[in-house]
Amino acid sequence: MFTISKSSRGVVCLRGGDRGHMDEKYFPKKIEAKWQAHWAKNKSFQVQVDDDLPKFYQLEMLPYPSGNLHMGHVRNYSVGDVVAWYKRLKGFNVLHPIGWDSFGQPAEDAAVKRKVNPRDWTEENIKAMRGQLQRLGLSYDWSREIAAHRPEYYKFDQWFFLKMYDKGLAYKKLTQVNWCEHDQATLSNEQASGGLCWRCGNPVTKRDLEQWFFKTTAYADELLDGLDSIGGGWPGNVLKRQRDWIGRSEGSYIDFAVRVPGKTGSLKPEDRRTIKVFTTRIDTIYGATAIVLAPEHPIVQEFSNQLSAEVHAKIAEILAEKAKPADHEAEVEKDGIDTGLKAVNPFNSELVPIWVGNYVMMEYGTGAVMSVPAHDERDFEFATKFGLPIRQVISEPHMAHEHHTMHALALEQPFTSSGVLVHSDYWNGKTSEAAIEEMTHHAQMHGFGEPATTYKLRDWGISRQRFWGAPIPIVYCDACGTVPVHFDDLPVELPENAPITGTGESPLSKVTEFVETACPKCEGPARRETDTMDTFVDSSWYYFRYTDPENEVLPFSPDIAAYWTPVDQYIGGDDHAVMHLIYTRFWTKVMRDIDLLSLDEPVTRLLTQGMVVGETFFDDESGKRIYQPPTDVAVERDAKGKIISARSAEGKELKFAIERMSKSKGNGVDPDEMVEIYGADAARLFVLFAAPVENELVWNEAGIEGAVRFLQRIWRYVYKWKDSFGNSSPAAEQGEAARKLRRKTHQTIRRIDLSLDTLQFNTPVAALMELCNALYDSGIEPETATADEISAVQEAVTSLVLMLTPFAPHTAEELFAVLIGNDNGLLANGARFPEFSEELAADDEIEVVIQVNGKLRSKITTSPGQGIEELETAALADAKAQEFIAGKEVIKVVVVPDKLVNIVVKG
RNA sequence: GCACGCGUGGCCAAAUCGGAAAAGGCGCCGGUCUUAGAAACCGGAUAUUGAAGGUUCGAAUCCUUCCGCGUGUACCA
């Protein structure tokens, strides 16, 4: 038979003994292998366009092939598989693909550290992880697998680049990057943290570098307004974050003329300059007491020789401070200096000082603000620090006629809401809203302003000085300049290898065979662009490629994509809420505008799942966290299981936290190990059941045994009954036990249907458990059951197995085979998700609660649908209720049909 | 600092519109079985729903304040 022993982790595992007679026992390994082979052999999940079937596109975010699946993947893909199976069983033609986000930095890190070829490393990792996914039994159409690092794929990254270049959506511009002079390397913000190079520790400088950009800003309005049409299909916080990221802001530009003291009005026309400011609150302009410029503002340069040494020094200081990558923890204190220059407020001709301030950013708006301390927090802080006047010009409506000057002096904090204008000449008494419109119009009429809209969204910088990415298909020719590669010459293939140093200089620039080429225009000697594209490029359109993965001419056929897309359900981590999901929305609009698609939005429904986290233990005395695997740590816990203290094997006190599971932190759980011990079905079932999908899941190994037990319980029940079922239809006469069971069955189907439609995955598992419990509790036994009971059990068991399919497909397939008597599988047998009957799900009698003054006093049993008056009468007549009403005045009676009657009494 | 979200038995969690003495699982305790342990089966205990106010006939659910936790964001004019 079999033996059961404790594994080294203290968990239960099954060991197969006599393999000949084990069908009646649940051996996950055996059936999982069997059905995985069946699915592969029968290509069960391969799908084709079929205009007669409704389609469903189920997509999960594709993994980076790091080499190991982690529990976050297991969660993500288990959830996706539930939806895919559910829709299949509902009769949909389900596209459920997977692929590899296989370009990116870790491959280069591996190349540096382990001297391996990034391509070989990547391919090996894909092989390993594909095996892991298959052992989990995920229902992917493997014939559509793609990998971003293969030329067949990145050829079309380049194809898109050229299309965008043609449309003016791809362009090159000078931009500042973090630069380490010592390493001759560009650094990301993280790598330049604290203003020092992470590798050599030397100070980081900013360097101008020519980089390629995609013009995402061309679609800024559409990206923002499109969020409204997505509406309820996406989580609210994702919509919000995208709105904030795009950051559209409506306001006005206003020009302030510049004056140089001592040269009153004597500037020659060609020397006259204005400063354009952007403001959303033109209604506060009478309160402007300074103009504050970003230190990089061109006016600073232009009037450079008018500025004192002190001003120059301060500007240099601010710039130096800004050059340091920001430390996110610390709040930067406001700093600045009066340049001595003056500006003219065009509304009242008042002269205000021009300052330079560290809180004004050149990258946003115009790099200049009008400082209105009374009505803006930042300006208030700045003015308070440097003694600038604070002048109130907006009042709360009910105070508009009081003594504002006095009030203004008393302002202890800025008044930033809208209100009514005061101290604003002609505009006094107008509301902010009216004033904003009228004053902008006034400015426009007089030629010193106009309405303006600004965005936080920037163009997408795609240049990377890296090897492991898609080469940018551009050639530089001394004669012809920047020349795009011909479409026919794609792909521009990566060389087999390149000197990867990991210091950040472009490896491709050192591969002469790659760099040296002929100009596509004049055929003279030319040089290739040696930067590669950001990997977000690959993931911006991959799921369109899945629809037509072998197309050599186009990224995909528009007709095929039109059938499958948009994605009906997308599932992934919420860390991609902004970048990936903005870029792919941008890409969709570009694809639409080059006639590949007719969609505006690519993803109908989005689900972001929470992280899988676990306890970590580490020592950070050295300033860097050194993690210890939990198995080597002695942990002391309080009564609630919270960690009080932790010590390493050597007895050293360790710090602890709950962090995202990963191998490097030592708190990872290896999915292979889980599958080995418990089986893929139990592992998946548990991950789904343990917590709502959007919540963080704190890994707790113990719970998984309950999942195994549940599967075993179903298994045993099916085997107990399988020989008793017949083909007869439900008997007309039904006894109480049969009726009760059928009611539970149909209620469960209704409940699970609803849960899955609303993307809840933990509650349907609980519902399945309840139905299973109901079967055991029904007391119906095969030996003594009547015909109606047998058919009720058969209905319940069949429904249970079918509904189990999305959660534990191997077990469900096997049990379905046992029930139906063949091994052809669910799909070949045309299995469908069970349907419920409202009639059968309805309770035939219900309990109605009788409360007196809100306290439960009695219950009556009645049929559903009783009228309010009947219920009221019945409640008032109830003997127990009478006891509590007796001698008191009934004030009112609240009746909730089918639920309760509450009698309110006084006295 | 700001914004948003969340606090339900020891743990994870459920609860259409505000409507019963608040599901299910894990863990725990007891019993049957067993050489023993485990599994399996049967049974059991455990909740002022973070705190304090308020609205209501009635609050886990709505409002206010506070406490705790989490996420996002960082001078966006």
Coordinates of N, CA, C and O (backbone and C1' of nucleotides) in Angstrom, one line a residue, chain B:
Chain B
rG1 P 2.9 63.6 9.0 O5' 2.9 64.5 7.7 C5' 3.0 65.9 7.8 C4' 2.8 66.6 6.5 C3' 1.6 66.0 5.7 O3' 0.4 66.7 6.0 C1' 3.6 66.1 4.3
rC2 P -1.0 65.9 6.1 O5' -1.3 65.6 4.5 C5' -1.5 66.7 3.6 C4' -1.6 66.3 2.2 C3' -2.5 65.1 2.0 O3' -3.9 65.5 1.8 C1' -0.5 64.7 0.9
rA3 P -5.1 64.6 2.3 O5' -5.1 63.5 1.1 C5' -5.4 63.9 -0.2 C4' -5.3 62.7 -1.2 C3' -6.0 61.5 -0.7 O3' -7.4 61.5 -1.1 C1' -3.8 60.9 -1.4
rC4 P -8.4 60.8 -0.1 O5' -8.2 59.3 -0.5 C5' -8.5 58.8 -1.8 C4' -7.9 57.4 -2.0 C3' -8.4 56.3 -1.1 O3' -9.6 55.8 -1.4 C1' -6.0 56.2 -1.3
rG5 P -10.5 55.2 -0.2 O5' -9.9 53.8 0.1 C5' -9.8 52.8 -0.8 C4' -8.9 51.7 -0.4 C3' -9.3 51.1 1.0 O3' -10.4 50.1 0.8 C1' -7.0 51.5 1.0
rC6 P -11.4 49.9 2.0 O5' -10.5 49.0 3.0 C5' -10.0 47.8 2.5 C4' -9.0 47.3 3.6 C3' -9.6 47.1 5.0 O3' -10.3 45.9 5.1 C1' -7.5 48.1 5.1
rG7 P -11.3 45.6 6.3 O5' -10.3 45.0 7.3 C5' -10.4 45.4 8.6 C4' -9.2 44.9 9.4 C3' -9.6 44.6 10.9 O3' -8.7 43.8 11.5 C1' -8.3 46.6 10.7
rU8 P -8.9 42.3 11.4 O5' -10.4 42.0 11.7 C5' -10.9 42.2 13.0 C4' -12.2 41.5 13.2 C3' -12.0 40.0 13.3 O3' -11.7 39.6 14.7 C1' -13.8 40.4 11.8
rG9 P -10.3 39.0 15.0 O5' -10.7 37.6 15.6 C5' -9.8 36.8 16.2 C4' -10.5 35.8 17.1 C3' -9.6 34.6 17.5 O3' -9.5 34.6 18.9 C1' -11.8 34.0 16.8
rG10 P -8.4 35.3 19.6 O5' -7.1 34.5 19.0 C5' -5.8 34.9 19.5 C4' -4.7 34.2 18.7 C3' -4.8 34.4 17.2 O3' -4.1 35.5 16.8 C1' -4.6 32.1 17.7
rC11 P -4.7 36.3 15.5 O5' -4.2 35.4 14.3 C5' -2.9 35.3 14.0 C4' -2.7 34.4 12.7 C3' -3.6 34.9 11.5 O3' -3.0 35.9 10.8 C1' -3.9 32.6 11.9
rC12 P -3.9 36.9 10.0 O5' -4.4 36.1 8.8 C5' -3.5 35.5 7.8 C4' -4.3 34.8 6.8 C3' -5.4 35.5 6.1 O3' -5.0 36.4 5.2 C1' -6.1 33.3 6.6
rA13 P -6.0 37.6 4.8 O5' -7.2 36.8 4.1 C5' -8.5 37.3 4.2 C4' -9.5 36.2 4.1 C3' -11.0 36.6 4.1 O3' -11.4 36.8 2.7 C1' -10.7 35.0 5.8
rA14 P -12.4 37.9 2.3 O5' -13.8 37.2 2.7 C5' -14.2 36.1 2.0 C4' -15.6 35.6 2.4 C3' -16.7 36.6 2.5 O3' -17.2 36.9 1.2 C1' -16.8 35.2 4.3
rA15 P -17.8 38.3 0.8 O5' -19.1 38.4 1.8 C5' -20.2 37.7 1.5 C4' -21.2 37.8 2.6 C3' -21.7 39.2 3.0 O3' -22.7 39.6 2.1 C1' -21.1 38.1 5.0
rU16 P -22.5 41.0 1.3 O5' -23.9 41.7 1.5 C5' -25.0 41.4 0.6 C4' -24.8 42.1 -0.8 C3' -25.9 43.1 -1.1 O3' -25.4 43.9 -2.1 C1' -26.3 41.2 -2.4
rC17 P -24.6 45.3 -1.7 O5' -25.8 46.1 -1.0 C5' -26.5 47.1 -1.7 C4' -27.7 47.7 -1.0 C3' -27.6 47.7 0.5 O3' -27.8 49.1 0.9 C1' -29.7 46.8 -0.2
rG18 P -27.0 49.7 2.2 O5' -27.0 48.4 3.1 C5' -25.8 48.0 3.8 C4' -26.2 47.5 5.1 C3' -27.5 46.7 5.1 O3' -27.4 45.7 6.1 C1' -27.7 48.5 6.6
rG19 P -27.6 44.2 5.6 O5' -28.5 43.6 6.7 C5' -28.2 43.6 8.1 C4' -29.2 42.9 8.9 C3' -29.8 41.6 8.2 O3' -30.1 40.7 9.2 C1' -31.5 43.2 8.6
rA20 P -28.9 39.8 9.7 O5' -29.8 39.0 10.8 C5' -30.3 39.8 11.9 C4' -30.6 38.8 13.0 C3' -29.3 38.2 13.6 O3' -29.5 38.0 15.0 C1' -30.7 36.5 12.7
rA21 P -29.0 39.0 16.0 O5' -28.2 37.9 16.9 C5' -26.9 38.2 17.2 C4' -26.2 36.8 17.5 C3' -26.1 35.9 16.3 O3' -24.8 35.3 16.4 C1' -27.1 34.8 18.1
rA22 P -23.9 34.8 15.5 O5' -23.9 35.8 14.3 C5' -24.3 35.4 13.0 C4' -23.1 35.5 12.0 C3' -22.0 34.5 12.2 O3' -22.2 33.3 11.6 C1' -21.1 36.7 12.0
rA23 P -21.3 32.0 11.8 O5' -20.8 31.8 10.3 C5' -20.2 30.6 10.0 C4' -20.5 30.3 8.5 C3' -19.5 29.3 7.9 O3' -20.0 28.0 8.1 C1' -19.6 31.2 6.5
rG24 P -19.0 26.9 8.8 O5' -17.9 26.8 7.7 C5' -18.1 26.3 6.4 C4' -16.9 26.5 5.5 C3' -15.6 26.0 6.1 O3' -15.4 24.7 6.1 C1' -15.4 28.2 5.2
rG25 P -14.5 23.9 7.1 O5' -13.1 24.4 6.7 C5' -12.5 24.0 5.4 C4' -11.2 24.7 5.2 C3' -10.2 24.4 6.3 O3' -9.5 23.2 6.1 C1' -10.3 26.7 5.9
rC26 P -8.9 22.3 7.2 O5' -7.8 23.2 7.8 C5' -6.6 23.4 7.0 C4' -5.6 24.4 7.6 C3' -5.2 24.0 9.0 O3' -4.2 23.0 9.0 C1' -5.8 26.3 9.0
rG27 P -4.2 21.9 10.1 O5' -4.0 22.7 11.5 C5' -2.7 23.3 11.7 C4' -2.8 24.2 12.9 C3' -3.3 23.5 14.2 O3' -2.2 22.9 14.9 C1' -4.5 25.5 13.9
rC28 P -2.5 21.6 15.7 O5' -3.4 22.1 16.9 C5' -2.9 23.0 17.8 C4' -4.0 23.4 18.8 C3' -4.7 22.2 19.5 O3' -3.9 21.7 20.6 C1' -6.3 23.8 18.8
rC29 P -3.9 20.1 20.8 O5' -5.3 19.9 21.5 C5' -5.6 20.5 22.8 C4' -7.0 20.3 23.2 C3' -7.4 18.8 23.1 O3' -7.0 18.1 24.2 C1' -9.1 20.2 22.1
rG30 P -6.7 16.5 24.0 O5' -8.1 15.8 23.9 C5' -9.0 15.8 25.0 C4' -10.4 15.3 24.6 C3' -10.4 13.9 23.9 O3' -10.4 12.9 24.9 C1' -11.8 15.4 22.7
rG31 P -9.7 11.4 24.4 O5' -10.9 10.9 23.4 C5' -12.2 10.5 24.0 C4' -13.1 10.1 22.9 C3' -12.7 8.9 22.0 O3' -13.0 7.7 22.7 C1' -13.5 10.7 20.7
rU32 P -12.2 6.4 22.3 O5' -12.7 6.0 20.8 C5' -14.0 5.6 20.6 C4' -14.2 5.3 19.1 C3' -13.2 4.3 18.5 O3' -13.6 3.0 18.7 C1' -13.5 6.2 17.1
rC33 P -12.5 1.9 19.0 O5' -11.6 1.8 17.7 C5' -12.1 1.3 16.5 C4' -11.2 1.6 15.3 C3' -9.8 1.0 15.5 O3' -9.7 -0.3 15.2 C1' -9.7 3.3 14.7
rU34 P -8.8 -1.3 16.1 O5' -7.3 -0.8 15.9 C5' -6.7 -0.9 14.6 C4' -5.4 -0.1 14.6 C3' -4.4 -0.5 15.7 O3' -3.7 -1.7 15.4 C1' -4.5 1.8 15.6
rU35 P -3.5 -2.8 16.4 O5' -2.4 -2.2 17.5 C5' -2.3 -2.7 18.8 C4' -1.0 -2.3 19.3 C3' -0.7 -0.8 19.2 O3' -1.3 -0.1 20.3 C1' 1.2 -2.0 18.5
rA36 P -2.0 1.3 20.0 O5' -0.8 2.3 19.7 C5' 0.2 2.6 20.7 C4' 1.3 3.3 20.1 C3' 1.0 4.6 19.3 O3' 0.8 5.7 20.1 C1' 2.5 3.2 18.1
rG37 P -0.3 6.7 19.6 O5' 0.3 7.6 18.5 C5' 1.4 8.4 18.7 C4' 2.1 8.8 17.4 C3' 1.2 9.4 16.4 O3' 1.0 10.8 16.6 C1' 2.5 7.7 15.4
rA38 P -0.4 11.4 16.2 O5' -0.5 11.3 14.6 C5' 0.4 12.1 13.8 C4' 0.4 11.7 12.4 C3' -0.9 11.7 11.7 O3' -1.2 13.0 11.2 C1' 0.1 9.7 11.3
rA39 P -2.8 13.5 11.1 O5' -3.3 12.6 9.9 C5' -2.8 12.9 8.6 C4' -3.3 11.8 7.7 C3' -4.9 11.8 7.6 O3' -5.3 12.7 6.6 C1' -4.1 9.6 7.9
rA40 P -6.7 13.4 6.8 O5' -7.8 12.2 6.9 C5' -8.1 11.5 5.7 C4' -9.0 10.4 6.0 C3' -10.3 10.8 6.7 O3' -11.3 11.3 5.9 C1' -9.3 9.0 7.8
rC41 P -12.2 12.5 6.3 O5' -13.2 11.8 7.4 C5' -14.1 10.8 6.9 C4' -14.7 10.1 8.1 C3' -15.3 11.1 9.1 O3' -16.6 11.4 8.7 C1' -13.9 9.6 10.3
rC42 P -17.2 12.9 9.1 O5' -17.5 12.7 10.6 C5' -18.5 11.8 11.0 C4' -18.6 11.7 12.5 C3' -18.7 13.1 13.2 O3' -20.1 13.5 13.2 C1' -17.1 11.8 14.3
rG43 P -20.3 15.1 13.2 O5' -19.8 15.6 14.6 C5' -20.6 15.3 15.8 C4' -19.8 15.6 17.0 C3' -19.5 17.0 17.3 O3' -20.6 17.8 17.8 C1' -17.6 15.7 17.8
rG44 P -20.6 19.3 17.6 O5' -19.5 19.9 18.6 C5' -19.7 19.6 20.0 C4' -18.5 20.2 20.7 C3' -18.1 21.6 20.6 O3' -19.0 22.4 21.4 C1' -16.1 20.4 20.4
rA45 P -19.3 23.9 20.9 O5' -18.1 24.7 21.6 C5' -17.8 24.6 22.9 C4' -16.4 25.2 23.2 C3' -16.2 26.6 22.7 O3' -16.7 27.5 23.6 C1' -14.4 25.2 22.0
rU46 P -17.4 28.8 22.9 O5' -16.2 29.7 22.4 C5' -15.1 30.0 23.3 C4' -14.0 30.5 22.4 C3' -14.2 31.6 21.5 O3' -14.2 32.8 22.2 C1' -12.9 30.0 20.4
rA47 P -15.4 33.9 21.9 O5' -15.0 34.5 20.5 C5' -13.7 35.2 20.4 C4' -14.0 36.5 19.7 C3' -15.2 37.2 20.3 O3' -14.9 38.2 21.2 C1' -15.5 36.9 17.9
rU48 P -14.3 39.5 21.3 O5' -15.5 40.5 21.0 C5' -16.3 41.0 22.1 C4' -17.5 41.5 21.5 C3' -17.3 42.7 20.6 O3' -18.4 42.8 19.6 C1' -18.4 43.4 22.6
rU49 P -18.2 43.3 18.2 O5' -16.7 42.8 17.7 C5' -15.7 43.7 17.4 C4' -15.1 43.4 16.1 C3' -15.0 44.6 15.1 O3' -13.8 44.6 14.5 C1' -16.1 42.9 14.1
rG50 P -13.1 45.8 13.8 O5' -12.1 46.4 14.9 C5' -11.2 45.5 15.5 C4' -10.3 46.3 16.4 C3' -11.0 47.4 17.2 O3' -11.6 46.9 18.4 C1' -9.1 48.3 16.2
rA51 P -13.0 47.6 18.9 O5' -12.4 48.9 19.5 C5' -11.6 49.0 20.6 C4' -11.4 50.4 21.1 C3' -12.7 51.2 21.2 O3' -13.3 51.0 22.4 C1' -11.1 52.4 19.9
rA52 P -14.9 51.2 22.5 O5' -15.1 52.7 22.5 C5' -14.4 53.6 23.4 C4' -14.6 55.0 23.1 C3' -16.1 55.4 22.7 O3' -16.9 55.6 23.9 C1' -14.6 56.3 21.1
rG53 P -18.5 55.6 23.7 O5' -18.6 57.1 23.1 C5' -19.8 57.4 22.6 C4' -19.6 58.7 21.7 C3' -20.8 58.9 20.8 O3' -21.9 59.6 21.4 C1' -18.7 59.0 19.6
rG54 P -23.3 58.8 21.3 O5' -23.7 59.2 19.8 C5' -23.7 60.6 19.4 C4' -23.7 60.8 18.0 C3' -24.9 60.2 17.2 O3' -26.1 61.0 17.4 C1' -22.9 59.7 16.0
rU55 P -27.5 60.3 17.4 O5' -27.7 59.9 15.9 C5' -27.8 60.9 14.9 C4' -28.0 60.3 13.5 C3' -29.1 59.3 13.4 O3' -30.3 59.9 13.3 C1' -27.1 58.4 12.4
rU56 P -31.6 59.4 14.2 O5' -31.8 57.9 13.6 C5' -32.2 57.7 12.3 C4' -32.3 56.2 12.0 C3' -33.1 55.4 13.0 O3' -34.5 55.5 12.7 C1' -31.0 54.3 12.5
rC57 P -35.5 55.5 14.0 O5' -35.4 54.0 14.6 C5' -36.0 53.7 15.8 C4' -36.0 52.2 16.0 C3' -34.7 51.6 15.8 O3' -33.9 51.6 16.9 C1' -36.4 50.4 14.6
rG58 P -32.3 51.9 16.8 O5' -31.8 50.6 16.0 C5' -31.7 49.4 16.7 C4' -31.4 48.3 15.7 C3' -30.0 48.5 15.0 O3' -29.0 48.1 15.8 C1' -31.7 47.8 13.4
rA59 P -27.5 48.8 15.6 O5' -27.1 48.5 14.1 C5' -26.8 47.1 13.7 C4' -25.5 47.1 13.0 C3' -24.3 47.4 13.8 O3' -23.1 46.7 13.3 C1' -24.5 49.0 12.1
rA60 P -22.8 45.2 13.8 O5' -21.4 45.0 13.2 C5' -20.3 45.8 13.6 C4' -19.2 45.8 12.5 C3' -19.6 46.7 11.4 O3' -19.1 48.0 11.6 C1' -18.9 44.6 10.6
rU61 P -19.9 49.3 11.1 O5' -20.1 49.1 9.6 C5' -19.0 49.1 8.7 C4' -19.5 48.7 7.3 C3' -20.4 49.7 6.7 O3' -20.1 50.0 5.3 C1' -21.4 47.6 6.8
rC62 P -19.3 51.3 5.0 O5' -20.3 52.4 5.3 C5' -21.2 52.9 4.3 C4' -21.9 54.2 4.8 C3' -21.1 55.1 5.6 O3' -20.3 56.0 4.7 C1' -23.1 54.8 6.7
rC63 P -19.0 56.6 5.2 O5' -19.4 57.7 6.2 C5' -20.1 58.9 5.7 C4' -20.3 59.8 6.9 C3' -19.1 60.2 7.7 O3' -18.3 61.2 7.1 C1' -20.8 59.6 9.2
rU64 P -16.7 61.2 7.3 O5' -16.6 61.8 8.8 C5' -17.0 63.1 9.2 C4' -16.8 63.3 10.6 C3' -15.4 62.9 11.1 O3' -14.4 64.0 10.8 C1' -16.9 62.0 12.6
rU65 P -12.9 63.6 10.5 O5' -12.4 63.2 12.0 C5' -12.3 64.3 13.0 C4' -12.0 63.7 14.3 C3' -10.7 62.8 14.4 O3' -9.5 63.6 14.5 C1' -12.5 61.7 15.5
rC66 P -8.2 62.9 13.8 O5' -7.8 61.8 14.9 C5' -7.5 62.2 16.2 C4' -7.4 60.9 17.1 C3' -6.4 59.9 16.6 O3' -5.1 60.2 17.0 C1' -8.5 58.8 17.1
rC67 P -3.9 59.7 16.1 O5' -3.8 58.1 16.5 C5' -3.6 57.7 17.8 C4' -3.7 56.2 17.9 C3' -2.9 55.4 16.9 O3' -1.5 55.3 17.2 C1' -5.0 54.5 17.0
rG68 P -0.4 55.2 16.0 O5' -0.6 53.8 15.4 C5' -0.4 52.6 16.2 C4' -0.8 51.4 15.5 C3' -0.2 51.2 14.1 O3' 1.1 50.7 14.1 C1' -2.5 50.8 14.0
rC69 P 2.1 51.1 12.9 O5' 1.5 50.3 11.7 C5' 1.7 48.8 11.7 C4' 0.9 48.2 10.5 C3' 1.4 48.7 9.1 O3' 2.5 48.0 8.7 C1' -1.0 48.8 9.3
rG70 P 3.5 48.8 7.7 O5' 2.7 48.7 6.3 C5' 2.5 47.4 5.7 C4' 1.5 47.6 4.6 C3' 2.0 48.5 3.5 O3' 2.9 47.9 2.6 C1' -0.3 49.0 4.0
rU71 P 4.0 48.7 1.8 O5' 3.2 49.4 0.6 C5' 2.6 48.6 -0.4 C4' 1.6 49.4 -1.2 C3' 2.3 50.6 -1.9 O3' 3.0 50.3 -3.0 C1' 0.2 51.2 -0.9
rG72 P 4.3 51.2 -3.4 O5' 3.6 52.5 -4.0 C5' 2.8 52.4 -5.2 C4' 2.0 53.6 -5.4 C3' 2.9 54.9 -5.5 O3' 3.4 55.0 -6.8 C1' 1.1 55.3 -4.1
rU73 P 4.8 55.7 -7.1 O5' 4.6 57.2 -6.6 C5' 3.9 58.1 -7.4 C4' 3.6 59.4 -6.7 C3' 4.9 60.1 -6.2 O3' 5.5 60.8 -7.3 C1' 3.4 60.1 -4.5
rA74 P 7.1 60.8 -7.4 O5' 7.5 62.2 -6.8 C5' 6.7 63.3 -7.1 C4' 6.7 64.2 -5.8 C3' 8.0 64.8 -5.5 O3' 7.9 66.2 -5.7 C1' 6.9 63.9 -3.6
rC75 P 9.1 67.0 -6.2 O5' 8.2 68.2 -6.7 C5' 6.8 68.2 -6.4 C4' 6.5 69.3 -5.5 C3' 6.3 70.6 -6.3 O3' 5.1 71.3 -5.8 C1' 7.8 70.9 -4.4
rC76 P 3.7 70.8 -6.4 O5' 3.8 70.7 -7.9 C5' 3.7 71.9 -8.7 C4' 3.1 71.5 -10.1 C3' 2.0 70.5 -9.9 O3' 0.8 70.9 -10.6 C1' 3.8 69.6 -11.2
rA77 P 0.0 71.7 -11.1 O5' 0.3 73.1 -10.4 C5' 0.0 74.2 -11.1 C4' 0.7 75.4 -10.4 C3' 0.9 76.6 -11.4 O3' -0.2 77.4 -11.5 C1' 2.9 76.1 -10.2

